[in-house]
Coordinates of C-alpha atoms in Angstrom, one line a residue:
M1 CA 0.0 0.0 0.0
T2 CA 1.3 3.4 -1.0
Q3 CA 2.1 5.6 2.0
V4 CA 0.2 8.9 1.9
M5 CA 2.5 11.9 2.2
T6 CA 1.2 15.2 3.6
L7 CA 1.9 18.5 1.9
P8 CA 4.7 19.5 4.4
A9 CA 6.3 16.1 3.7
H10 CA 6.2 16.8 0.0
M11 CA 7.8 20.2 0.7
R12 CA 10.6 18.5 2.6
A13 CA 11.1 16.0 -0.3
V14 CA 11.2 18.9 -2.8
L15 CA 13.8 20.6 -0.7
V16 CA 16.0 17.5 -0.2
L17 CA 16.0 16.7 -4.0
G18 CA 15.6 20.2 -5.3
T19 CA 18.4 21.9 -3.3
P20 CA 21.3 20.1 -5.0
L21 CA 19.5 20.2 -8.4
V22 CA 19.0 24.0 -8.1
A23 CA 22.6 24.4 -6.9
S24 CA 23.9 22.4 -9.8
Q25 CA 21.9 24.4 -12.3
L26 CA 23.3 27.6 -10.8
A27 CA 26.9 26.2 -10.8
Q28 CA 26.5 25.1 -14.4
F29 CA 25.2 28.5 -15.4
S30 CA 28.0 30.2 -13.5
V31 CA 30.2 28.9 -16.3
Q32 CA 28.3 31.0 -18.8
I33 CA 28.2 34.0 -16.4
T34 CA 32.0 33.8 -15.9
D35 CA 32.5 33.8 -19.7
T36 CA 30.2 36.8 -20.0
I37 CA 31.9 38.8 -17.2
M38 CA 35.4 38.1 -18.3
L39 CA 34.7 38.7 -22.0
G40 CA 32.9 41.9 -21.0
W41 CA 36.1 43.0 -19.3
Y42 CA 38.1 41.9 -22.3
G43 CA 36.0 43.9 -24.9
V44 CA 32.4 44.8 -25.8
E45 CA 32.8 43.4 -29.4
E46 CA 34.1 40.0 -28.0
L47 CA 31.2 40.0 -25.5
A48 CA 28.6 40.6 -28.3
A49 CA 30.3 38.0 -30.6
V50 CA 30.2 35.3 -27.9
T51 CA 26.6 36.2 -27.1
L52 CA 25.9 35.3 -30.7
A53 CA 28.1 32.2 -30.6
G54 CA 26.6 31.0 -27.3
T55 CA 23.1 31.4 -28.7
F56 CA 24.1 29.4 -31.8
F57 CA 25.7 26.6 -29.7
F58 CA 22.9 26.4 -27.2
I59 CA 20.2 26.0 -29.9
F60 CA 21.9 22.8 -31.1
L61 CA 22.6 21.6 -27.6
I62 CA 18.9 21.9 -26.8
M63 CA 17.9 20.2 -30.1
G64 CA 20.0 17.2 -29.0
S65 CA 19.0 17.2 -25.4
G66 CA 15.5 15.9 -25.8
P67 CA 16.3 12.2 -25.2
A68 CA 18.5 13.1 -22.2
W69 CA 15.5 15.0 -20.7
A70 CA 13.2 12.1 -21.6
L71 CA 15.5 9.7 -19.8
M72 CA 14.8 11.4 -16.4
P73 CA 11.1 10.6 -16.1
M74 CA 11.5 7.2 -17.7
V75 CA 14.3 6.1 -15.3
A76 CA 12.3 7.6 -12.4
E77 CA 9.3 5.5 -13.3
A78 CA 11.4 2.3 -13.8
A79 CA 13.2 2.9 -10.5
E80 CA 9.9 3.1 -8.7
A81 CA 9.0 -0.2 -10.3
G82 CA 12.4 -1.8 -9.5
D83 CA 13.1 -2.4 -13.2
D84 CA 17.0 -2.3 -13.4
V85 CA 17.1 -3.7 -16.9
R86 CA 14.8 -1.0 -18.2
M87 CA 17.0 1.7 -16.6
R88 CA 20.1 0.3 -18.2
R89 CA 18.6 -0.1 -21.6
L90 CA 17.2 3.5 -21.7
T91 CA 20.5 5.1 -20.4
R92 CA 22.6 3.3 -23.0
M93 CA 20.4 4.4 -25.9
A94 CA 20.3 8.0 -24.5
L95 CA 24.1 8.0 -24.8
W96 CA 23.9 6.7 -28.3
I97 CA 21.6 9.5 -29.4
S98 CA 23.7 12.1 -27.7
L99 CA 26.9 11.0 -29.5
G100 CA 25.3 10.7 -32.9
F101 CA 23.7 14.1 -32.7
A102 CA 26.9 15.8 -31.5
V103 CA 28.9 14.5 -34.3
A104 CA 26.3 15.5 -36.9
V105 CA 26.2 19.2 -35.9
L106 CA 30.0 19.7 -35.8
P107 CA 30.1 20.9 -39.5
L108 CA 27.6 23.6 -38.7
M109 CA 29.8 24.9 -35.9
W110 CA 32.8 25.0 -38.2
L111 CA 30.9 27.0 -40.9
S112 CA 28.9 29.2 -38.5
A113 CA 30.0 32.6 -39.8
P114 CA 28.2 32.3 -43.1
I115 CA 25.1 31.1 -41.3
L116 CA 25.1 34.1 -38.9
M117 CA 25.8 36.6 -41.7
A118 CA 22.8 35.1 -43.6
M119 CA 20.7 35.9 -40.6
G120 CA 21.7 39.6 -40.9
Q121 CA 24.5 39.7 -38.3
D122 CA 27.6 41.9 -38.5
E123 CA 30.4 40.2 -40.5
H124 CA 33.1 41.1 -38.0
L125 CA 31.1 39.8 -35.0
S126 CA 30.2 36.6 -37.0
L127 CA 33.8 35.8 -37.7
I128 CA 34.8 36.2 -34.0
A129 CA 31.8 34.0 -33.1
Q130 CA 33.0 31.4 -35.6
D131 CA 36.5 31.4 -34.0
Y132 CA 34.8 30.5 -30.7
L133 CA 32.5 27.9 -32.2
R134 CA 35.2 26.1 -34.1
I135 CA 36.7 25.1 -30.8
A136 CA 33.6 25.0 -28.5
G137 CA 31.8 22.8 -31.0
F138 CA 33.9 19.8 -30.0
G139 CA 32.4 20.2 -26.5
M140 CA 29.0 19.1 -27.8
V141 CA 29.9 15.4 -27.4
P142 CA 30.8 15.6 -23.7
A143 CA 28.1 18.2 -23.0
L144 CA 25.3 15.9 -24.2
T145 CA 26.9 13.0 -22.5
V146 CA 26.9 15.0 -19.2
M147 CA 23.2 15.8 -19.7
A148 CA 22.3 12.1 -20.2
L149 CA 24.2 11.0 -17.1
R150 CA 22.9 13.8 -15.1
S151 CA 19.3 12.8 -15.9
Y152 CA 20.0 9.2 -15.0
L153 CA 21.6 10.1 -11.6
S154 CA 18.9 12.7 -10.8
A155 CA 16.1 10.3 -11.5
L156 CA 17.7 8.0 -9.0
E157 CA 17.8 11.0 -6.6
H158 CA 21.6 11.0 -6.5
A159 CA 21.7 14.7 -7.2
R160 CA 24.6 15.6 -4.9
I161 CA 27.2 14.1 -7.3
V162 CA 25.7 16.2 -10.1
L163 CA 26.2 19.2 -7.9
W164 CA 29.9 18.4 -7.1
A165 CA 30.8 17.6 -10.7
T166 CA 29.2 20.9 -11.8
I167 CA 31.0 22.9 -9.1
L168 CA 34.3 21.3 -10.2
A169 CA 33.6 22.3 -13.8
A170 CA 32.7 25.9 -12.8
V171 CA 35.9 26.4 -10.8
M172 CA 38.0 24.9 -13.6
N173 CA 36.3 27.2 -16.1
G174 CA 37.1 30.4 -14.0
V175 CA 40.7 29.4 -13.7
I176 CA 41.2 28.5 -17.4
N177 CA 39.3 31.5 -18.6
Y178 CA 41.5 33.8 -16.4
A179 CA 44.6 32.3 -17.8
L180 CA 43.7 32.0 -21.5
I181 CA 41.4 34.9 -22.2
F182 CA 43.8 37.5 -20.8
G183 CA 47.1 35.7 -21.0
N184 CA 47.7 35.5 -17.3
W185 CA 50.2 33.3 -15.4
G186 CA 52.4 33.0 -18.5
A187 CA 49.6 31.6 -20.7
P188 CA 49.0 32.9 -24.3
E189 CA 46.3 35.7 -24.6
L190 CA 43.7 33.9 -26.7
G191 CA 40.6 36.0 -26.1
V192 CA 37.4 34.2 -27.3
R193 CA 39.4 31.1 -28.2
G194 CA 40.6 30.8 -24.6
A195 CA 37.0 30.8 -23.4
A196 CA 36.2 28.1 -25.9
I197 CA 39.1 25.9 -24.8
A198 CA 37.9 26.3 -21.2
S199 CA 34.4 25.3 -22.2
V200 CA 35.5 22.0 -23.9
T201 CA 37.9 21.1 -21.0
I202 CA 35.3 21.4 -18.3
Q203 CA 32.7 19.4 -20.2
I204 CA 35.2 16.6 -20.5
A205 CA 36.1 16.8 -16.8
A206 CA 32.4 16.7 -15.7
G207 CA 31.7 13.8 -18.0
I208 CA 34.5 11.7 -16.6
V209 CA 33.3 12.4 -13.0
L210 CA 29.7 11.4 -13.7
W211 CA 30.7 8.4 -15.8
I212 CA 32.9 7.0 -13.0
Y213 CA 30.2 7.6 -10.3
A214 CA 27.5 6.0 -12.5
L215 CA 29.7 2.9 -12.9
R216 CA 30.2 2.6 -9.1
L217 CA 26.7 3.5 -8.1
N218 CA 25.0 0.3 -9.5
P219 CA 27.7 -2.0 -10.7
E220 CA 25.1 -4.8 -11.0
Q221 CA 23.5 -2.8 -13.8
A222 CA 26.6 -3.0 -16.0
L223 CA 25.5 0.3 -17.4
F224 CA 28.2 0.7 -20.1
R225 CA 28.9 -2.9 -20.9
R226 CA 28.3 -3.6 -24.6
L227 CA 27.5 0.1 -25.1
W228 CA 27.8 -0.4 -28.9
K229 CA 24.9 -2.9 -29.1
P230 CA 21.7 -1.3 -30.4
D231 CA 18.4 -1.6 -28.5
W232 CA 15.8 -0.5 -30.9
E233 CA 12.8 -0.7 -28.5
A234 CA 14.5 1.5 -25.9
L235 CA 15.8 3.8 -28.7
G236 CA 12.3 4.2 -30.1
A237 CA 10.8 4.9 -26.7
L238 CA 13.3 7.6 -26.0
L239 CA 12.8 9.3 -29.3
K240 CA 9.0 9.1 -29.0
L241 CA 9.2 11.0 -25.7
G242 CA 12.4 12.9 -26.3
I243 CA 11.7 14.5 -29.7
P244 CA 8.6 16.4 -28.4
I245 CA 10.6 17.4 -25.3
G246 CA 13.5 18.6 -27.4
L247 CA 11.2 20.6 -29.7
T248 CA 9.3 22.1 -26.7
T249 CA 12.6 23.2 -25.1
L250 CA 13.9 24.4 -28.4
A251 CA 10.7 26.5 -28.9
E252 CA 11.4 28.4 -25.6
V253 CA 15.2 28.7 -26.0
G254 CA 14.7 29.5 -29.6
M255 CA 12.5 32.4 -28.7
F256 CA 15.2 33.9 -26.5
S257 CA 17.9 33.0 -29.1
A258 CA 15.9 34.6 -31.9
S259 CA 15.4 37.7 -29.7
T260 CA 19.2 38.0 -29.6
I261 CA 19.3 37.8 -33.4
V262 CA 16.6 40.6 -33.6
V263 CA 18.4 42.8 -31.1
G264 CA 21.6 42.2 -33.1
L265 CA 19.9 44.0 -36.0
I266 CA 19.4 47.1 -33.8
G267 CA 23.0 47.7 -32.7
T268 CA 26.1 46.6 -30.8
V269 CA 25.3 48.5 -27.6
E270 CA 21.8 47.1 -27.6
L271 CA 23.1 43.6 -28.2
A272 CA 25.6 43.9 -25.3
A273 CA 22.9 45.2 -22.9
H274 CA 20.5 42.5 -24.1
G275 CA 23.2 39.8 -23.6
I276 CA 23.9 40.9 -20.0
A277 CA 20.3 41.3 -19.0
L278 CA 19.6 37.9 -20.5
Q279 CA 22.4 36.3 -18.6
I280 CA 21.1 37.8 -15.3
T281 CA 17.6 36.7 -16.0
A282 CA 18.7 33.3 -17.0
T283 CA 20.8 33.0 -13.8
F284 CA 17.7 33.4 -11.6
F285 CA 15.7 31.1 -14.0
M286 CA 18.2 28.3 -13.1
V287 CA 16.4 28.0 -9.7
H288 CA 13.1 27.5 -11.5
L289 CA 14.8 25.0 -13.9
G290 CA 16.2 23.0 -11.0
L291 CA 12.8 22.9 -9.4
S292 CA 11.4 21.8 -12.8
M293 CA 13.8 18.9 -12.8
T294 CA 12.7 18.1 -9.2
A295 CA 9.1 18.2 -10.4
T296 CA 9.9 15.8 -13.2
V297 CA 11.5 13.2 -10.9
R298 CA 8.8 13.5 -8.2
A299 CA 6.0 13.2 -10.8
G300 CA 7.8 10.3 -12.5
R301 CA 7.9 8.4 -9.3
A302 CA 4.3 9.2 -8.5
L303 CA 3.4 7.9 -12.0
G304 CA 5.4 4.7 -11.3
R305 CA 3.2 4.2 -8.1
R306 CA 0.0 5.4 -9.8
D307 CA -0.3 7.9 -6.9
E308 CA -2.7 10.6 -8.0
L309 CA -2.9 12.3 -4.6
G310 CA 0.9 12.3 -4.2
L311 CA 1.3 13.7 -7.7
R312 CA -1.0 16.7 -7.0
R313 CA 0.4 17.4 -3.6
G314 CA 4.0 17.2 -4.9
A315 CA 3.0 19.5 -7.8
L316 CA 1.6 22.0 -5.3
A317 CA 4.7 21.9 -3.2
V318 CA 7.1 22.6 -6.0
T319 CA 4.9 25.3 -7.4
L320 CA 4.8 27.1 -4.0
A321 CA 8.7 27.0 -3.9
S322 CA 8.8 28.5 -7.4
V323 CA 6.4 31.3 -6.5
L324 CA 8.3 32.2 -3.3
F325 CA 11.6 32.5 -5.2
G326 CA 9.9 34.4 -8.0
G327 CA 8.8 37.1 -5.5
L328 CA 12.4 37.6 -4.3
T329 CA 13.6 37.9 -7.9
V330 CA 11.0 40.6 -8.7
L331 CA 12.3 42.7 -5.8
L332 CA 15.9 42.5 -6.9
F333 CA 15.1 43.3 -10.6
L334 CA 13.0 46.3 -9.6
F335 CA 15.2 47.8 -7.0
L336 CA 18.8 46.8 -7.8
P337 CA 19.0 46.6 -11.6
E338 CA 22.0 48.9 -12.1
P339 CA 24.5 47.1 -9.7
L340 CA 23.6 43.8 -11.4
I341 CA 24.3 45.1 -14.9
Q342 CA 27.6 46.8 -13.8
L343 CA 29.0 43.5 -12.7
F344 CA 29.5 42.6 -16.3
L345 CA 31.3 45.7 -17.6
D346 CA 34.8 47.1 -17.4
P347 CA 34.7 50.4 -15.5
E348 CA 36.8 52.0 -18.3
E349 CA 34.4 50.9 -21.1
L350 CA 33.4 54.1 -23.0
R351 CA 29.8 52.8 -23.7
R352 CA 29.3 51.6 -20.1
D353 CA 26.6 54.2 -19.1
Q354 CA 24.6 53.5 -22.3
I355 CA 24.7 49.7 -21.6
V356 CA 23.8 50.1 -17.9
L357 CA 20.8 52.4 -18.6
L358 CA 19.4 50.1 -21.3
G359 CA 20.2 46.9 -19.4
S360 CA 18.5 48.2 -16.3
S361 CA 15.3 49.0 -18.3
L362 CA 15.3 45.4 -19.6
L363 CA 15.5 44.0 -16.1
V364 CA 12.5 45.9 -15.1
V365 CA 10.6 44.2 -17.9
A366 CA 12.1 40.9 -16.8
A367 CA 10.7 41.5 -13.3
L368 CA 7.2 41.4 -14.8
F369 CA 7.6 37.9 -16.3
Q370 CA 9.1 36.1 -13.3
F371 CA 6.0 34.4 -12.2
A372 CA 5.0 33.4 -15.8
D373 CA 8.5 32.1 -16.5
G374 CA 8.4 30.0 -13.3
A375 CA 4.9 28.7 -14.0
Q376 CA 5.8 27.5 -17.5
A377 CA 9.0 25.8 -16.2
I378 CA 7.3 24.0 -13.3
A379 CA 4.3 22.9 -15.5
M380 CA 6.6 21.7 -18.2
G381 CA 8.6 19.6 -15.6
L382 CA 5.4 18.1 -14.2
L383 CA 4.1 17.2 -17.7
R384 CA 7.4 15.5 -18.5
G385 CA 7.2 13.6 -15.3
V386 CA 3.8 12.1 -16.3
Q387 CA 5.2 11.6 -19.9
D388 CA 2.7 14.0 -21.5
T389 CA 4.8 15.8 -24.2
R390 CA 3.0 16.2 -27.5
V391 CA 0.4 18.7 -26.6
P392 CA 2.9 20.8 -24.5
M393 CA 5.0 20.9 -27.6
I394 CA 2.2 22.5 -29.5
I395 CA 1.4 24.9 -26.7
A396 CA 5.1 25.9 -26.6
S397 CA 5.5 26.4 -30.3
L398 CA 2.4 28.6 -30.5
S399 CA 3.2 30.6 -27.3
Y400 CA 6.8 31.2 -27.9
W401 CA 6.9 31.8 -31.6
L402 CA 3.5 32.9 -32.8
V403 CA 2.8 35.1 -29.7
G404 CA 6.3 35.7 -28.2
M405 CA 8.6 36.1 -31.2
G406 CA 5.9 37.5 -33.4
S407 CA 5.2 40.3 -31.0
S408 CA 8.9 40.8 -30.2
Y409 CA 9.6 41.6 -33.8
V410 CA 6.6 43.8 -34.2
F411 CA 7.3 45.8 -31.0
G412 CA 11.1 45.9 -31.5
I413 CA 11.5 46.4 -35.2
T414 CA 8.2 47.3 -36.9
L415 CA 7.0 49.8 -34.3
G416 CA 10.6 50.9 -33.5
F417 CA 10.6 50.4 -29.7
G418 CA 14.0 48.7 -29.9
A419 CA 15.3 46.2 -27.3
I420 CA 12.6 47.1 -24.8
G421 CA 9.9 46.2 -27.4
V422 CA 11.6 42.9 -28.0
W423 CA 11.4 42.1 -24.3
W424 CA 7.7 43.1 -24.1
G425 CA 7.2 40.4 -26.7
L426 CA 9.0 37.8 -24.6
L427 CA 6.7 38.7 -21.7
L428 CA 3.6 37.9 -23.8
G429 CA 5.0 34.6 -24.9
L430 CA 5.8 33.5 -21.4
L431 CA 2.4 34.5 -20.1
C432 CA 0.7 32.4 -22.7
A433 CA 2.9 29.4 -22.2
G434 CA 2.7 29.5 -18.4
G435 CA -1.1 29.8 -18.4
F436 CA -1.9 27.0 -20.9
M437 CA 0.7 24.5 -19.6
S438 CA -0.4 24.9 -16.0
W439 CA -4.0 24.4 -17.1
R440 CA -2.9 21.3 -19.1
F441 CA -1.2 19.6 -16.1
W442 CA -4.0 20.3 -13.5
M443 CA -6.6 19.0 -15.9
R444 CA -4.7 15.8 -16.5
S445 CA -3.3 15.1 -13.1
S446 CA -6.3 13.1 -12.1
R447 CA -5.7 10.6 -14.9
I448 CA -2.9 8.4 -13.7
G449 CA -4.9 5.7 -12.0
P450 CA -3.9 2.0 -12.3
A451 CA -5.8 1.6 -15.5
D452 CA -4.2 4.6 -17.2
T453 CA -1.2 4.7 -19.5
P454 CA 1.2 7.6 -20.0
A455 CA 0.1 10.1 -22.6
G456 CA 3.5 10.2 -24.4

């Protein structure tokens, strides 16, 4: 008989699992923040170029991450049912897909400058971005491997190792960046190439740590034995769930990435301010993303038990945690925008005042979409947990692109409101996604009884 958990018990469970997951997301994102701060000190053009490059890389990373995200709820469900064989089969095939996708996109990284210029980006910035991507692109293989192993370990609620591996990577990134971007400690001054080398190095290091831990965690599973052997049933199951997840995430990330492309059409100062404001907003979003992962694992385990009451109480607990943090973020963005923006700029930068003024205005708009952003993240995590992915994919596509990106372009370019107009469009897209995805989950959360099957 399933033990009934109270709401306070669910809150404690969310904190126990969610704290290391949130911390690992923050540590992972600190890598990108470190790149942004150091390159901002190095030069505004380099910062703008790597903003473009990072956007380009991240789009493909998200495209390939669907099966890794799908692995989390599927392993959580299998773990609750005690099915070790299922867990092993799914994890192996997630690693297969990750490797295949990473190799397939390498040529696009190598030839990124013509692609960026075809999108209307400045030729000089595009060439600098390509210099970065020709090195950083090789990090796609370990990056996707890390995502798959992180999903496997998180689903088994071994989130602390994920946190420690991520902290190790973040520290390494800061040290290598400091040496190679600026040429400190006798190292060559490589600028954006130095940042790219750091990125690849830390992904490899994190992958090695998680690989060794996964081997030692459950040696009886023989997780990586005969890794080369195909398992078409598990591969198909991952793709069936993972492709909609990847496309859903791509729709959201793509909206923010496309907003960077649109702002790039306006000017270099605008692009630098947008990049900094986006980094700050994304940093705080990492908390919601960590809670979303927590929601996926908890919902996946409730699905494995066919525990409708536990699912709904767990969903309420993780939603409350997201709302409380969203309130704190709003206060920071409204009352301390300038100090946050100034962290990313060299005090001697001639365009500093312009960037700070515009970036602060963008953070005020960001304060308005904190609750919507948190709502869509939590609802998306819960829907993944119960393996409901196809309808959320449609909701995401319409919300982020038809509403969000469409209105961003109209406000920012057509009506001439500039970067502020682009961010108003982002707000509308997030409001739409948050509302409809939350409604979708709460309408379907009563349908996981013993006779039910996952929606896929």
